[in-house]
Coordinates of C-alpha atoms in Angstrom, one line a residue:
M1 CA -117.9 62.5 -119.3
A2 CA -120.0 65.4 -120.5
G3 CA -122.0 65.4 -117.2
N4 CA -122.9 69.1 -116.5
D5 CA -122.3 70.2 -120.1
I6 CA -125.5 68.4 -121.3
D7 CA -128.8 70.2 -120.8
F8 CA -131.1 67.4 -121.9
V9 CA -131.3 64.2 -123.9
W10 CA -133.3 64.4 -127.2
L11 CA -134.6 61.2 -128.8
G12 CA -135.1 61.8 -132.5
E13 CA -137.9 59.4 -133.6
D14 CA -140.8 59.2 -135.9
L15 CA -143.4 56.7 -134.6
G16 CA -146.1 58.2 -136.7
T17 CA -147.0 60.2 -139.8
Q18 CA -149.3 63.1 -139.6
H19 CA -152.2 60.7 -139.7
S20 CA -151.3 57.3 -138.3
P21 CA -148.7 55.2 -136.5
L22 CA -145.8 53.8 -138.4
I23 CA -145.5 50.9 -136.0
G24 CA -148.0 49.2 -133.7
L25 CA -148.0 49.5 -129.9
D26 CA -146.9 45.9 -129.4
L27 CA -144.0 46.3 -131.8
F28 CA -143.0 49.6 -130.2
R29 CA -143.0 48.0 -126.8
E30 CA -141.0 45.0 -127.9
H31 CA -138.4 46.6 -130.2
I32 CA -138.2 50.4 -129.6
R33 CA -139.1 51.1 -126.1
P34 CA -136.4 48.9 -124.5
R35 CA -133.7 50.7 -126.6
H36 CA -135.1 54.2 -125.7
Q37 CA -135.4 53.2 -122.1
R38 CA -131.6 52.7 -121.9
Y39 CA -131.1 56.3 -123.0
V40 CA -133.8 57.6 -120.6
D41 CA -132.2 55.6 -117.7
L42 CA -128.8 57.1 -118.5
A43 CA -130.2 60.6 -118.6
K44 CA -131.9 60.1 -115.3
E45 CA -128.7 58.9 -113.7
F46 CA -127.4 62.4 -114.4
D47 CA -130.7 64.1 -113.5
K48 CA -131.2 65.3 -117.1
P49 CA -134.7 65.6 -118.7
V50 CA -135.5 63.7 -121.8
M51 CA -137.5 64.9 -124.9
I52 CA -138.7 62.7 -127.7
H53 CA -139.6 63.9 -131.2
S54 CA -142.3 62.0 -133.0
G55 CA -145.2 62.5 -135.4
S56 CA -148.8 61.6 -134.5
S57 CA -147.8 59.3 -131.6
S58 CA -150.2 60.2 -128.8
W59 CA -151.0 56.4 -128.7
A60 CA -147.6 56.0 -127.1
Y61 CA -147.7 58.9 -124.6
D62 CA -148.7 56.7 -121.7
D63 CA -145.6 54.6 -122.4
F64 CA -143.5 57.8 -122.7
I65 CA -144.7 58.8 -119.2
E66 CA -144.0 55.4 -117.7
M67 CA -140.5 55.5 -119.3
G68 CA -139.7 58.8 -117.6
I69 CA -139.7 60.9 -120.8
D70 CA -140.3 64.5 -119.8
A71 CA -141.3 66.3 -123.0
V72 CA -142.6 65.8 -126.5
D73 CA -141.2 67.6 -129.6
T74 CA -142.9 68.7 -131.8
L75 CA -146.6 69.0 -131.2
Q76 CA -148.1 69.4 -134.7
P77 CA -151.7 70.6 -134.3
E78 CA -152.9 69.4 -137.7
A79 CA -151.7 65.8 -137.0
T80 CA -154.4 63.2 -136.1
D81 CA -155.2 63.1 -132.4
M82 CA -152.6 65.9 -131.6
S83 CA -154.8 68.9 -131.0
P84 CA -153.3 71.2 -128.4
T85 CA -156.4 71.2 -126.3
C86 CA -156.6 67.5 -126.2
M87 CA -152.8 67.0 -125.5
K88 CA -152.7 69.5 -122.7
R89 CA -155.9 68.2 -121.1
R90 CA -154.9 64.5 -121.3
F91 CA -151.1 64.7 -120.8
G92 CA -150.3 68.2 -119.5
D93 CA -149.7 67.1 -115.9
H94 CA -147.1 64.6 -117.0
L95 CA -145.4 65.9 -120.2
A96 CA -144.0 69.2 -121.4
F97 CA -144.7 70.2 -125.0
H98 CA -142.5 71.9 -127.6
G99 CA -143.9 73.3 -130.8
C100 CA -147.6 73.6 -131.7
V101 CA -147.4 76.6 -134.1
S102 CA -147.9 75.1 -137.5
T103 CA -145.4 76.0 -140.2
A104 CA -148.1 74.9 -142.8
G105 CA -150.7 77.3 -141.4
P106 CA -150.9 81.0 -140.7
V107 CA -147.1 81.5 -140.4
A108 CA -146.8 80.3 -144.0
S109 CA -150.0 81.5 -145.5
G110 CA -151.1 84.4 -143.3
S111 CA -154.7 83.4 -143.9
V112 CA -155.5 83.9 -140.3
P113 CA -153.8 86.6 -138.2
V114 CA -150.7 85.0 -136.8
V115 CA -150.9 86.8 -133.5
D116 CA -154.4 85.4 -132.9
V117 CA -153.3 81.8 -133.5
C118 CA -150.2 82.3 -131.4
R119 CA -152.1 83.8 -128.5
Q120 CA -154.7 81.0 -128.6
T121 CA -151.9 78.4 -128.6
L122 CA -150.3 80.1 -125.6
E123 CA -153.6 80.4 -123.7
T124 CA -154.2 76.6 -124.3
M125 CA -150.7 75.3 -123.6
M126 CA -149.2 77.6 -120.9
P127 CA -151.4 77.1 -117.9
G128 CA -149.7 75.0 -115.3
S129 CA -146.3 75.4 -117.1
G130 CA -144.7 72.8 -119.3
Y131 CA -144.9 74.5 -122.7
C132 CA -142.0 75.8 -124.9
F133 CA -143.4 78.0 -127.7
A134 CA -141.9 77.0 -131.1
P135 CA -142.9 76.3 -134.7
T136 CA -143.6 72.7 -135.5
H137 CA -140.7 72.5 -137.9
Q138 CA -138.0 74.8 -139.3
L139 CA -139.6 77.9 -140.7
Q140 CA -139.8 77.5 -144.5
D141 CA -138.7 80.0 -147.1
N142 CA -142.4 80.5 -148.1
S143 CA -143.1 82.1 -144.7
P144 CA -143.5 85.9 -145.2
T145 CA -141.0 87.7 -142.9
Q146 CA -143.9 89.8 -141.4
N147 CA -145.6 86.6 -140.3
V148 CA -142.5 85.3 -138.6
V149 CA -141.9 88.6 -136.9
A150 CA -145.6 88.6 -135.8
M151 CA -145.2 85.1 -134.4
Y152 CA -142.3 86.1 -132.2
D153 CA -143.9 89.4 -131.2
A154 CA -146.9 87.4 -130.0
V155 CA -144.8 85.2 -127.8
H156 CA -143.0 88.2 -126.3
R157 CA -146.3 89.9 -125.7
Y158 CA -148.4 86.9 -124.4
G159 CA -146.0 84.1 -123.6
L160 CA -144.3 85.0 -120.3
Y161 CA -144.9 82.7 -117.4
G162 CA -146.1 84.7 -114.4
E163 CA -147.8 87.2 -116.7
S164 CA -151.6 87.2 -117.3
L165 CA -152.8 86.2 -120.7

């Protein structure tokens, strides 16, 4: 078996669009949760964390926590009910978060200084640990190189645990 060669289990899923669920909670619990639970249980047998990818799915986060899911990928700030402040406040003691830097926002357009947005995201998401800085999606070819560099410079400057923001 792969055993120690696996770092974590990632469940690729889309339970929601940017604005609404794709499936109701009852159907999720009846059809999807039991299947995902088998993967979570297997991961936990090997003491591996589990991360799930999903759209606007905060309606299922309590279930994710009950199932033993450790992290959510990708936190998309412009999606309905997915604001970083709300997610951190409501679920930050139970779930880690990956993402949160919009590829449709300042990184792509540069309309707001990228460094300011990244620093604000880090200040919101880092306290108490459980945050992995990342864009919400692959960086697109419309993202100016200087904005991408500024994003990574900001995380190097402000995103170290144990350092003051």
